[in-house]
CSV table of C-alpha atoms and ligand atoms in Angstrom, one decimal:
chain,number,residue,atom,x,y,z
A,247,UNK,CA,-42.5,-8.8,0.9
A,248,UNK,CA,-41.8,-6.5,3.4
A,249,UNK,CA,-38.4,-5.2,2.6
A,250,UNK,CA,-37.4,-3.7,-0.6
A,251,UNK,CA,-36.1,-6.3,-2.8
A,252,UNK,CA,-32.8,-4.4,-3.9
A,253,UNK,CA,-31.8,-4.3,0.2
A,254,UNK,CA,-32.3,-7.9,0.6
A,255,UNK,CA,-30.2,-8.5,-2.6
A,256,UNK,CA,-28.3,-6.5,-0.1
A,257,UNK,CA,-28.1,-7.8,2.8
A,258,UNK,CA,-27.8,-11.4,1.1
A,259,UNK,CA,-24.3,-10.0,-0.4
A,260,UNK,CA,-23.6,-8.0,2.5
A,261,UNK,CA,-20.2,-9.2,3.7
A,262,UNK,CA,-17.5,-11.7,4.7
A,263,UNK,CA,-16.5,-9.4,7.4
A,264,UNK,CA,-19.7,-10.2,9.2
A,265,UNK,CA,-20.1,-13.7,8.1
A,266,UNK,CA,-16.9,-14.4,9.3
A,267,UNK,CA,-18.0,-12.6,12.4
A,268,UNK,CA,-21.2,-14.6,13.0
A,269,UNK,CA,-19.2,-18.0,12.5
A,270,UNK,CA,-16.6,-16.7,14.9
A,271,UNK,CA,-19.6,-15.6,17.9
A,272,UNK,CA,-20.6,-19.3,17.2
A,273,UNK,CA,-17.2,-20.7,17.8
A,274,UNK,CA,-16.6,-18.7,20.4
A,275,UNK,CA,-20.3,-20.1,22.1
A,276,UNK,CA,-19.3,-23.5,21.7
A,277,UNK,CA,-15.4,-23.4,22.5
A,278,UNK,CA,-15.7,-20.2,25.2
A,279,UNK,CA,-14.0,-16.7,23.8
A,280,UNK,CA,-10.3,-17.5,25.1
A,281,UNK,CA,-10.0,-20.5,23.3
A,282,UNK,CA,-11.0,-18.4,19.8
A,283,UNK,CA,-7.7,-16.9,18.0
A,284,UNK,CA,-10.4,-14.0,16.5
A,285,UNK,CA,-8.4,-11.7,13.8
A,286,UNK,CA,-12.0,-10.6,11.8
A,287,UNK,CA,-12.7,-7.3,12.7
A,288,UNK,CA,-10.7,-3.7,12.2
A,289,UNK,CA,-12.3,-2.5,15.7
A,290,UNK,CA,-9.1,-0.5,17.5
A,291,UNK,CA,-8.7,-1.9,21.1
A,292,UNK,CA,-6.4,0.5,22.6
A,293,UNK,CA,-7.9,3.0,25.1
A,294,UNK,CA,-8.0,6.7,23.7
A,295,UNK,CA,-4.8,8.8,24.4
A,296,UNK,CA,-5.1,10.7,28.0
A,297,UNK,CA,-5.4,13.9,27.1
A,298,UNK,CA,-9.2,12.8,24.6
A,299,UNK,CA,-10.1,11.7,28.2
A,300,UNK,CA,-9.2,14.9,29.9
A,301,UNK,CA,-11.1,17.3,27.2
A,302,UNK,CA,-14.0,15.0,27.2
A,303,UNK,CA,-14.4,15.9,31.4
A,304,UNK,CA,-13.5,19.3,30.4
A,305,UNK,CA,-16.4,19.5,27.9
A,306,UNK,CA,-18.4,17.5,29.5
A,307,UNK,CA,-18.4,19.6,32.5
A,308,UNK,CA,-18.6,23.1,30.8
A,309,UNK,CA,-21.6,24.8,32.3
A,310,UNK,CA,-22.7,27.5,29.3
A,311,UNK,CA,-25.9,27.1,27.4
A,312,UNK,CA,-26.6,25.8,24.3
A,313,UNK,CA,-23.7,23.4,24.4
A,314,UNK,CA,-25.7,20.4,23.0
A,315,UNK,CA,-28.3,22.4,20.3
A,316,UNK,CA,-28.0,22.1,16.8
A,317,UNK,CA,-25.4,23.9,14.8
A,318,UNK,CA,-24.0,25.0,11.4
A,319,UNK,CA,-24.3,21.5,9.3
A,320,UNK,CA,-20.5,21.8,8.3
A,321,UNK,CA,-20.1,21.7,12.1
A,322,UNK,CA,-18.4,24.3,14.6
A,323,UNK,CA,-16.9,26.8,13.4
A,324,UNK,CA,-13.9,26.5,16.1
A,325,UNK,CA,-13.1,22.9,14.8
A,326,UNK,CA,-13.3,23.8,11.2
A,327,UNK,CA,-10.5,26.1,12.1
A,328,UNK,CA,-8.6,24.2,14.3
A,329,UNK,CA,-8.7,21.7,11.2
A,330,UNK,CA,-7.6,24.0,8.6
A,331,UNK,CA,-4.9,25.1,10.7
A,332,UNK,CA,-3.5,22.1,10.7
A,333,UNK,CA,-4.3,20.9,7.5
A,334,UNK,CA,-2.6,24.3,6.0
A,335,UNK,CA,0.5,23.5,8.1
A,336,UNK,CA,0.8,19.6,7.1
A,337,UNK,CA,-0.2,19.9,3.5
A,338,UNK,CA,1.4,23.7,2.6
A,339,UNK,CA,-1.9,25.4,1.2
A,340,UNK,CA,-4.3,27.8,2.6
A,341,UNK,CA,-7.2,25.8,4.3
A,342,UNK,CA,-10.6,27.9,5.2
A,343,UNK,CA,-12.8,26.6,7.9
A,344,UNK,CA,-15.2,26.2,4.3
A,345,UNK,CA,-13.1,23.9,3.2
A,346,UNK,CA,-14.1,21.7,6.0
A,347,UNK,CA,-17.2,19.4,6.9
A,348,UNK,CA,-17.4,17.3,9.4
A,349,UNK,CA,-19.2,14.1,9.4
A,350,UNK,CA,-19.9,11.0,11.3
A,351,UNK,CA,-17.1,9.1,10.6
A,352,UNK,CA,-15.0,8.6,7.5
A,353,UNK,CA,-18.3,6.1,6.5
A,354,UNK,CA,-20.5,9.4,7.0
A,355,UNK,CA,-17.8,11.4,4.5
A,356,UNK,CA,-17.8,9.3,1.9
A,357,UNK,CA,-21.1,9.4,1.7
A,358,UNK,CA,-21.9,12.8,1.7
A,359,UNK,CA,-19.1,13.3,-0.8
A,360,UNK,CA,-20.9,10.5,-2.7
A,361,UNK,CA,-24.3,12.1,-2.7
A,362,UNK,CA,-22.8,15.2,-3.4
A,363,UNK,CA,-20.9,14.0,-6.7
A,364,UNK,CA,-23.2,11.3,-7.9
A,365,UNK,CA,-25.8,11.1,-11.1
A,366,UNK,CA,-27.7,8.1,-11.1
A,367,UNK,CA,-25.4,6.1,-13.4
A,368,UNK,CA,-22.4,7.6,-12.8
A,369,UNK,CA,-19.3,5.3,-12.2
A,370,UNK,CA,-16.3,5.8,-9.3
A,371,UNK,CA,-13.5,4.0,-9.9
A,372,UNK,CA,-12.2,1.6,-6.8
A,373,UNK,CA,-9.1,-0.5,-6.8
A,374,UNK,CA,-9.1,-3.5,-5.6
A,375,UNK,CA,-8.3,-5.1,-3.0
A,376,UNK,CA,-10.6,-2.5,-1.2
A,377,UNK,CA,-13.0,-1.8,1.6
A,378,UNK,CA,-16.2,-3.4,1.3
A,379,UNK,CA,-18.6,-0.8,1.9
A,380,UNK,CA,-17.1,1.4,-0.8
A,381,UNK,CA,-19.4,-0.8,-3.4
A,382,UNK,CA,-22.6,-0.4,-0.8
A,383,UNK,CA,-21.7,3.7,-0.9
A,384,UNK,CA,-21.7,4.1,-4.5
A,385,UNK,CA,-24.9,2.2,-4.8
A,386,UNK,CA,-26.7,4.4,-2.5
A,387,UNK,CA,-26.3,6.9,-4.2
A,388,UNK,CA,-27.3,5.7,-7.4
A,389,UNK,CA,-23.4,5.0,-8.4
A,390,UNK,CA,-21.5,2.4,-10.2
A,391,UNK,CA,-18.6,1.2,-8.8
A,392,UNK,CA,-16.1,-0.1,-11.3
A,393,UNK,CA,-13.5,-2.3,-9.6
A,394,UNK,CA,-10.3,-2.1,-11.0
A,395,UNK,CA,-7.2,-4.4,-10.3
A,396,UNK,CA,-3.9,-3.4,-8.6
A,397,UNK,CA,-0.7,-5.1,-9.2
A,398,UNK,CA,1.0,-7.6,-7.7
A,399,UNK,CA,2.0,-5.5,-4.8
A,400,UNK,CA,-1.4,-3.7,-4.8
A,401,UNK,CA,0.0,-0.5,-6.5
A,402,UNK,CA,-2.0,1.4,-8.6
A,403,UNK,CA,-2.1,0.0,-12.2
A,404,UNK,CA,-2.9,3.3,-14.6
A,405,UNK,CA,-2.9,0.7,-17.5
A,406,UNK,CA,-6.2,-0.3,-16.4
A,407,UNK,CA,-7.5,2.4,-14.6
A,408,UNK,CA,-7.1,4.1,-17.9
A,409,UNK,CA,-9.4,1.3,-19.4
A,410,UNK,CA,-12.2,1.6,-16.6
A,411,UNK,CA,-12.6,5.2,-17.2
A,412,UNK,CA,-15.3,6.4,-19.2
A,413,UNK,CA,-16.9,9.2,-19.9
A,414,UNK,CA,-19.3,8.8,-16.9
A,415,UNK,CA,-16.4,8.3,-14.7
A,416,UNK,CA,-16.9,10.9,-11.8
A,417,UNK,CA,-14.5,9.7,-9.1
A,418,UNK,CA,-11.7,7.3,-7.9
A,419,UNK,CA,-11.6,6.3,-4.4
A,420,UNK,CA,-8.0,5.5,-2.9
A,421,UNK,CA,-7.2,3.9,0.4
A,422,UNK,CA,-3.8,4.5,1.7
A,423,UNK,CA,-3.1,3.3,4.0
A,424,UNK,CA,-5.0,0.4,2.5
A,425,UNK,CA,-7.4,-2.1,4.6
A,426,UNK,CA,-6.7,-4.7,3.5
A,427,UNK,CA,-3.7,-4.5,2.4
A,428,UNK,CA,-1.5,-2.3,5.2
A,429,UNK,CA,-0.1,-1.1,2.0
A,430,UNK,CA,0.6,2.7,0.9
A,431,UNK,CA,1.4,4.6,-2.1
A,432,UNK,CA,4.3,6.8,-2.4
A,433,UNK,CA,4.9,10.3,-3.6
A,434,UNK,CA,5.7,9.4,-7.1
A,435,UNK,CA,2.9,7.3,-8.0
A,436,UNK,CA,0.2,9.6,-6.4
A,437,UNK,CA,2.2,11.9,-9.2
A,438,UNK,CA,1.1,10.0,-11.3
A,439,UNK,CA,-2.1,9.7,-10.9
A,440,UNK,CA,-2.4,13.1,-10.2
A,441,UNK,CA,-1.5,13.5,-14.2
A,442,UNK,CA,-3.8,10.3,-15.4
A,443,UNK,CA,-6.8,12.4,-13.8
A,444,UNK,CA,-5.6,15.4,-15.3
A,445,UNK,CA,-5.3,13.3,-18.5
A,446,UNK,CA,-8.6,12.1,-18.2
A,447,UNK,CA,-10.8,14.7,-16.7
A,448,UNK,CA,-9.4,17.0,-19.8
A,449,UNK,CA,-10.8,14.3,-22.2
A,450,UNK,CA,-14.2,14.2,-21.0
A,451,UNK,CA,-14.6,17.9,-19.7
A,452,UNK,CA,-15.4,17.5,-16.5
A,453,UNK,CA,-13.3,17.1,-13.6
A,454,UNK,CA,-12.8,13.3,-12.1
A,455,UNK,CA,-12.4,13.9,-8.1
A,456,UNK,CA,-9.9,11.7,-6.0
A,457,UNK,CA,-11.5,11.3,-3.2
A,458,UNK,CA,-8.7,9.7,-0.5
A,459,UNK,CA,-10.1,7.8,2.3
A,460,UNK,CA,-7.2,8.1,4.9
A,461,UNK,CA,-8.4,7.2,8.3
A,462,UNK,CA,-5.1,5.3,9.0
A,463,UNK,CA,-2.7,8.1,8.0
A,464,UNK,CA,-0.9,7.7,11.3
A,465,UNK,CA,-0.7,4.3,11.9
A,466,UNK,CA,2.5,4.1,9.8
A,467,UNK,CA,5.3,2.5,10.8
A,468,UNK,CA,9.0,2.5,10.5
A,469,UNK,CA,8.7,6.6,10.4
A,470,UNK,CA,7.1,6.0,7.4
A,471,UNK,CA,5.2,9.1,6.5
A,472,UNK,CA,2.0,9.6,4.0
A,473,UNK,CA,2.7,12.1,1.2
A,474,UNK,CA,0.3,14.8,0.5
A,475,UNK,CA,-2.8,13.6,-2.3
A,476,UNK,CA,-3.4,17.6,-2.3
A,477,UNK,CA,0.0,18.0,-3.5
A,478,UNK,CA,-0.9,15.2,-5.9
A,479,UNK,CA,-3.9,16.5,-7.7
A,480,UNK,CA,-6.2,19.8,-7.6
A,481,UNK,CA,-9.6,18.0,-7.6
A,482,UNK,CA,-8.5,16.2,-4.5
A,483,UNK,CA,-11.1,15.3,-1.5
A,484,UNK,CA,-9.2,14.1,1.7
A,485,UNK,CA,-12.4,11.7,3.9
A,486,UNK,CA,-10.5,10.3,7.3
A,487,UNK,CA,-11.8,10.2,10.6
A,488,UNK,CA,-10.5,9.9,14.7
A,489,UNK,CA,-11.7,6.5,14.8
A,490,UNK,CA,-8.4,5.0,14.1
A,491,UNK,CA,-6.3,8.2,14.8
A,492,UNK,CA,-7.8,8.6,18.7
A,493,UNK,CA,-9.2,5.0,18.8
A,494,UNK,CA,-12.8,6.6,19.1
A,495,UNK,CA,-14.6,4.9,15.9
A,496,UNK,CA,-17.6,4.5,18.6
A,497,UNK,CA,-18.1,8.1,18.3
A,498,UNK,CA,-18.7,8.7,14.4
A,499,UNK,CA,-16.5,11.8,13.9
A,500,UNK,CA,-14.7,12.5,11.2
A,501,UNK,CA,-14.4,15.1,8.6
A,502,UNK,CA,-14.3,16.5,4.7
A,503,UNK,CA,-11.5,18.4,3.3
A,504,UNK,CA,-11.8,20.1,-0.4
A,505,UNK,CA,-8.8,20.6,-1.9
A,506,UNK,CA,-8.8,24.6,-1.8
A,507,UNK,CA,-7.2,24.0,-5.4
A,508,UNK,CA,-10.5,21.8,-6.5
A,509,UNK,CA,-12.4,23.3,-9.5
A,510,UNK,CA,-16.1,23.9,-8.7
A,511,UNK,CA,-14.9,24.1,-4.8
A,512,UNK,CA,-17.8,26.7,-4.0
A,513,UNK,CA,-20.6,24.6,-5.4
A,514,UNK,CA,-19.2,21.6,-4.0
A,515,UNK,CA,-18.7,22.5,-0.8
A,516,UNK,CA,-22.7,24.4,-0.6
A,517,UNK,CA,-23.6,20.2,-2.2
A,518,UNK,CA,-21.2,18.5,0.8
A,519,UNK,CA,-23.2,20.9,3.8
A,520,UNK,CA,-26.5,19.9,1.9
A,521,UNK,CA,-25.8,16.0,1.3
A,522,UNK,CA,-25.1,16.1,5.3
A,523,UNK,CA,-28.2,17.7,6.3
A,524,UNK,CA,-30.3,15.8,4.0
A,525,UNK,CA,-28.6,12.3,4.1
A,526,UNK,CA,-30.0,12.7,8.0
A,527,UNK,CA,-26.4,13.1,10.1
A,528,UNK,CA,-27.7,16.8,10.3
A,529,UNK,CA,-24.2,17.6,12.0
A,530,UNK,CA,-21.7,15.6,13.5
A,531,UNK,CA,-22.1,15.0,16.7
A,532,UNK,CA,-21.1,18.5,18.7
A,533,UNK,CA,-19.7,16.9,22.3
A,534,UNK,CA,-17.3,15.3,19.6
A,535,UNK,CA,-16.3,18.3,17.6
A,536,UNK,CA,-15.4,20.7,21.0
A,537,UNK,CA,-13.6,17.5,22.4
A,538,UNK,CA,-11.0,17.0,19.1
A,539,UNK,CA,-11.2,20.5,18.2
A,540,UNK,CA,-8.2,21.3,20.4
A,541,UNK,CA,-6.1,17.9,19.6
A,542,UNK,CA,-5.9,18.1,15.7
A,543,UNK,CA,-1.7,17.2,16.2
A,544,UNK,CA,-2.7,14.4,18.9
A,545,UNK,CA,-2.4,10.9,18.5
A,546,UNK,CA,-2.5,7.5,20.1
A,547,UNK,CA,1.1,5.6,20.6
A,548,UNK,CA,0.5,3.4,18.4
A,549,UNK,CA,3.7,1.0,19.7
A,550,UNK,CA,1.2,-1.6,20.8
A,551,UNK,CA,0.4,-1.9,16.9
A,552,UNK,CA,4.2,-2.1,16.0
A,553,UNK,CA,4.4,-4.6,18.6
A,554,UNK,CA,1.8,-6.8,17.2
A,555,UNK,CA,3.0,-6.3,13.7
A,556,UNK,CA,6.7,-7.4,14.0
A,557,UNK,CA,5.3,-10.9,16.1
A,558,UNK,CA,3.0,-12.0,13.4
A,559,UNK,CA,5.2,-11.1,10.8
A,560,UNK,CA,7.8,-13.2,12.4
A,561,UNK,CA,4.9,-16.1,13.0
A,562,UNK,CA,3.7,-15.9,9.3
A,563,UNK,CA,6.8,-16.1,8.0
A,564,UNK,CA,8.5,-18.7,9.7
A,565,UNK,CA,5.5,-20.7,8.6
A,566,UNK,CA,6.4,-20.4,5.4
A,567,UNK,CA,3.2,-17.8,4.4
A,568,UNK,CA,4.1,-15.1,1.9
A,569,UNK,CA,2.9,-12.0,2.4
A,570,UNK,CA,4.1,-8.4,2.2
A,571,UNK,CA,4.9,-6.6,5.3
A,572,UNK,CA,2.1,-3.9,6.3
A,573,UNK,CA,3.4,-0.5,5.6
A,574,UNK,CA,0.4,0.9,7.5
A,575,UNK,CA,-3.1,0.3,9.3
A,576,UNK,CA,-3.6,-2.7,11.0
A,577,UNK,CA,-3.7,-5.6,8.7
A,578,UNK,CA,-2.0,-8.6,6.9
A,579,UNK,CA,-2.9,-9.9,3.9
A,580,UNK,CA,-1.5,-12.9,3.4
A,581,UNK,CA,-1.5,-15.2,0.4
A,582,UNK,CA,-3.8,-18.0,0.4
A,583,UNK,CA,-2.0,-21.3,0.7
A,584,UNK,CA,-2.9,-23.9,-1.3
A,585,UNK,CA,-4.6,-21.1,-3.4
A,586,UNK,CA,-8.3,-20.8,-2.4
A,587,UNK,CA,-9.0,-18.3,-0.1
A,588,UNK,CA,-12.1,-19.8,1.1
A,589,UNK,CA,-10.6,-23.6,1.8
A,590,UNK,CA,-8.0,-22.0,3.1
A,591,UNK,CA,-9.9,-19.8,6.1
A,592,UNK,CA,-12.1,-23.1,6.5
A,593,UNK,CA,-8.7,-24.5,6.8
A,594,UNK,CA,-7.6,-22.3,10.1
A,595,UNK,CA,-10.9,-22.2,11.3
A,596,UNK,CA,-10.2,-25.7,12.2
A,597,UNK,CA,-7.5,-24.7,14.2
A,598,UNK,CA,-9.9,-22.1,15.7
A,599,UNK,CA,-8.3,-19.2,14.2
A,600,UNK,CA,-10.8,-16.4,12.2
A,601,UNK,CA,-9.4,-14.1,9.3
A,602,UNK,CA,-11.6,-12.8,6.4
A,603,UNK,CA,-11.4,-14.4,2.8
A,604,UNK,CA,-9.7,-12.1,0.3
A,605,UNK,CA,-12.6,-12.2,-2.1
A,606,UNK,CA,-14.7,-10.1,0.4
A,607,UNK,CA,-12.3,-7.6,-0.4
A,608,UNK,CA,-12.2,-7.9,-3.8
A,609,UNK,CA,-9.3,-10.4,-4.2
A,610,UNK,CA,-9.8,-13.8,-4.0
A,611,UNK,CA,-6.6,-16.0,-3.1
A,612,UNK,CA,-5.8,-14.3,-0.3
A,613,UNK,CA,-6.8,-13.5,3.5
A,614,UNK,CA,-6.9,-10.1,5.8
A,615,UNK,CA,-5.9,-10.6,9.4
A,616,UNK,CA,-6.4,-7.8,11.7
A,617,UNK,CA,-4.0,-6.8,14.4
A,618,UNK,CA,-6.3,-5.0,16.8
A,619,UNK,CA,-5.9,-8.0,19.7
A,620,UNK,CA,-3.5,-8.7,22.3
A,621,UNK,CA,-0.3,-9.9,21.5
A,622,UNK,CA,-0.6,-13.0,23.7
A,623,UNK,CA,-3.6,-14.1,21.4
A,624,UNK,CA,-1.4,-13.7,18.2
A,625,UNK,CA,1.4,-15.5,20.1
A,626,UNK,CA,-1.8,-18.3,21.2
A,627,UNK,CA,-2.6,-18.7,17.4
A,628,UNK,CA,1.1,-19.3,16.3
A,629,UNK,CA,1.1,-22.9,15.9
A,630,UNK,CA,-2.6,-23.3,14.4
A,631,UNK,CA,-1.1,-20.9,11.7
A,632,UNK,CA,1.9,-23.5,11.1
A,633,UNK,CA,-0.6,-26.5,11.2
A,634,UNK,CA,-2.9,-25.1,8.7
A,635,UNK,CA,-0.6,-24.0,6.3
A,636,UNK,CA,1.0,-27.5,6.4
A,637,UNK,CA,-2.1,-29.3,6.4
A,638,UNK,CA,-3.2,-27.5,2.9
A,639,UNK,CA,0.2,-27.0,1.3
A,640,UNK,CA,2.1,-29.6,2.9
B,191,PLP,C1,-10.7,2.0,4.7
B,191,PLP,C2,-11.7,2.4,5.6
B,191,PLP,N1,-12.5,3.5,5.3
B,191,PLP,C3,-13.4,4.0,6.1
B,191,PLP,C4,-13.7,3.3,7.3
B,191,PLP,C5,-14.8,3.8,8.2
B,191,PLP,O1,-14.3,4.4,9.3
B,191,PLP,P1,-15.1,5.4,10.3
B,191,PLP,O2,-15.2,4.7,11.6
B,191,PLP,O3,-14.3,6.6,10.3
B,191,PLP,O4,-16.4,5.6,9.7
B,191,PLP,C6,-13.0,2.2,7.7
B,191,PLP,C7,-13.3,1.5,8.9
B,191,PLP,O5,-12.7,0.4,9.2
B,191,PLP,C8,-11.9,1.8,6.8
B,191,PLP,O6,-11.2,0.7,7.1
């Protein structure tokens, strides 16, 4: 065999995202791209906001040395400032620039923070429905992930969270704005949790880290706005990224933020620089750093998105699906009909439409669409969504 055996357990599990994917590319083959309806894959296509465009010829064309050699492997010290700055100013405590790691990608962060954390044995918490890689994360770093279920409107559920944890319990993970789910959890129920971990990291003497992946935190709409998980909880790490924020997730940068309140923050923060040298990112990429350094407050207009949202809500429901209406990020995730996620998908596939089965993300009877396509193609796709759904539930 020339592979190891536990990666081809792997890659035999490895995801519905991309088996969905390879179907679609098939489809697509045989039918020609414009006559697919292709809502698989979370890749943003709107075009960076100008001014990323103008500091990347600004950068680009700086003349002084040394521009491209290796660095710190927290990163620049100038964007590790520029992001405390704004991190002190949006979340009301007093940032450092050692407070701050950046990374290749919110992917990168979470697992340096992962590494960093980790025992070989040691289980993180992950709610489901949730992103699929989060189980692949733990697991390379020798981690357990314990799913645990939301409720019926994908809120946290402390009930059983407060049965998953045990005393090897080292983190939780929490998505919000949630892919799948476009969900997001408000102020009171991250107060919550901020006292279940309290709760339970006083129980087993050692400190249970929330790490919050929030790479969608502003693609909210209605004015919507994401409370603070540092106001939440002490042992708080914040993993996001400007792949969503700038539309740049080509470019793998993203960062780390330690609560400055989070017990054992010098040690962890000396294990988050090492975990990034030695996972092999070294640093995150520098042309990157000095190009987002100055446009921490910048963001894409994400009307496009709101756009998108409001027609296939209106689609969805006048078909008859139930759903709840995204909150956040770009995604729908509708309830199944007829039940089975998978007949179902198989279902609009027919009708040459793509979405993910629920169970990919850890909840079967449901599907993810993603919005990140023209509005014309969701318009396209309107009536193969009211033919399926009849054709399965009637
Ligand atoms: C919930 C979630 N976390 C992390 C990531 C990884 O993003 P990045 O491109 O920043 O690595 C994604 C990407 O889709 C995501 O949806």
């Amino acid at each position: 065999m020339a592979i190891s055996s536990h990666i081809r357990t792997l890659m035999q599990n490895s995801s519905w995202i991309r088996r969905m994917f390879e179907e679609g590319a098939e489809l697509k083959a045989r039918l020609g791209a414009d006559r697919v309806y292709d809502f698989t894959l979370g890749n943003p296509d709107l075009e960076p906001p100008p001014r990323f465009k103008e500091e990347l010829i600004k950068v680009a064309s700086d003349p002084s040395p040394g521009l491209h050699s290796y660095m710190p492997n927290a990163g620049l010290l100038a964007a590790r400032q520029a992001l405390a700055e704004m991190l002190s100013r949006v979340h009301h405590l007093d940032f450092k620039p050692h407070d701050l790691v950046l990374t290749c990608g919110a992917a990168g962060g979470l697992n340096v923070v992962l590494k960093a954390l980790l025992d070989p044995g040691d289980e993180v918490l992950v709610p489901a429905p949730f992103f699929p890689e989060y189980l692949f994360y733990a697991d390379n770093h020798g981690g357990v992930a314990r799913v645990v279920e939301t409720d019926h409107h994908f809120n946290l559920d402390l009930n059983r969270l407060s049965k998953a944890v045990r005393p090897r319990t080292r983190a939780l993970i929490i998505n919000s704005p949630n892919n799948p789910t476009g969900q997001m959890y408000d102020a009171d129920t991250l107060k919550e949790l901020g006292h279940f971990l309290t709760h339970h990291s006083g129980r087993h003497g050692r400190p249970v880290y929330l790490i919050a992946d929030e790479p969608y935190r502003h693609l909210v709409y209605d004015g919507a706005e994401v409370p603070s998980v540092f106001a939440a909880y002490p042992n708080t790490l914040l993993v996001t990224s400007f792949s969503k924020d700038l539309s740049i997730p080509g470019e793998r940068l993203g960062y780390i933020a330690v609560s400055p309140r989070a017990a054992g923050r010098g040690e962890l923060e000396g294990a988050l620089v090492l975990a990034n040298r030695i996972l092999g990112f070294v640093n995150a990429p520098a042309l990157m750093q000095r190009v987002v350094a100055p446009l921490t407050d910048v963001t894409l207009d994400i009307t496009p998105y709101a756009r998108r949202r409001e027609l296939f809500c209106d689609i969805l429901a006048n078909a008859g699906y139930k759903f709840l209406r995204p909150k956040g990020a770009f995604y729908l995730f509708p309830e199944a009909p007829g039940g089975d996620d998978l007949s179902f998908v198989a279902a609009l596939k027919e009708e040459d439409i793509l979405g993910v089965p629920g169970r990919g993300f850890g909840r079967a009877g449901y599907f993810r669409l993603a919005f990140c396509v023209p509005e014309s193609v969701i318009q396209a796709a309107a009536p193969g969504f009211a033919r399926a759904k009849e054709k399965i539930a009637g």
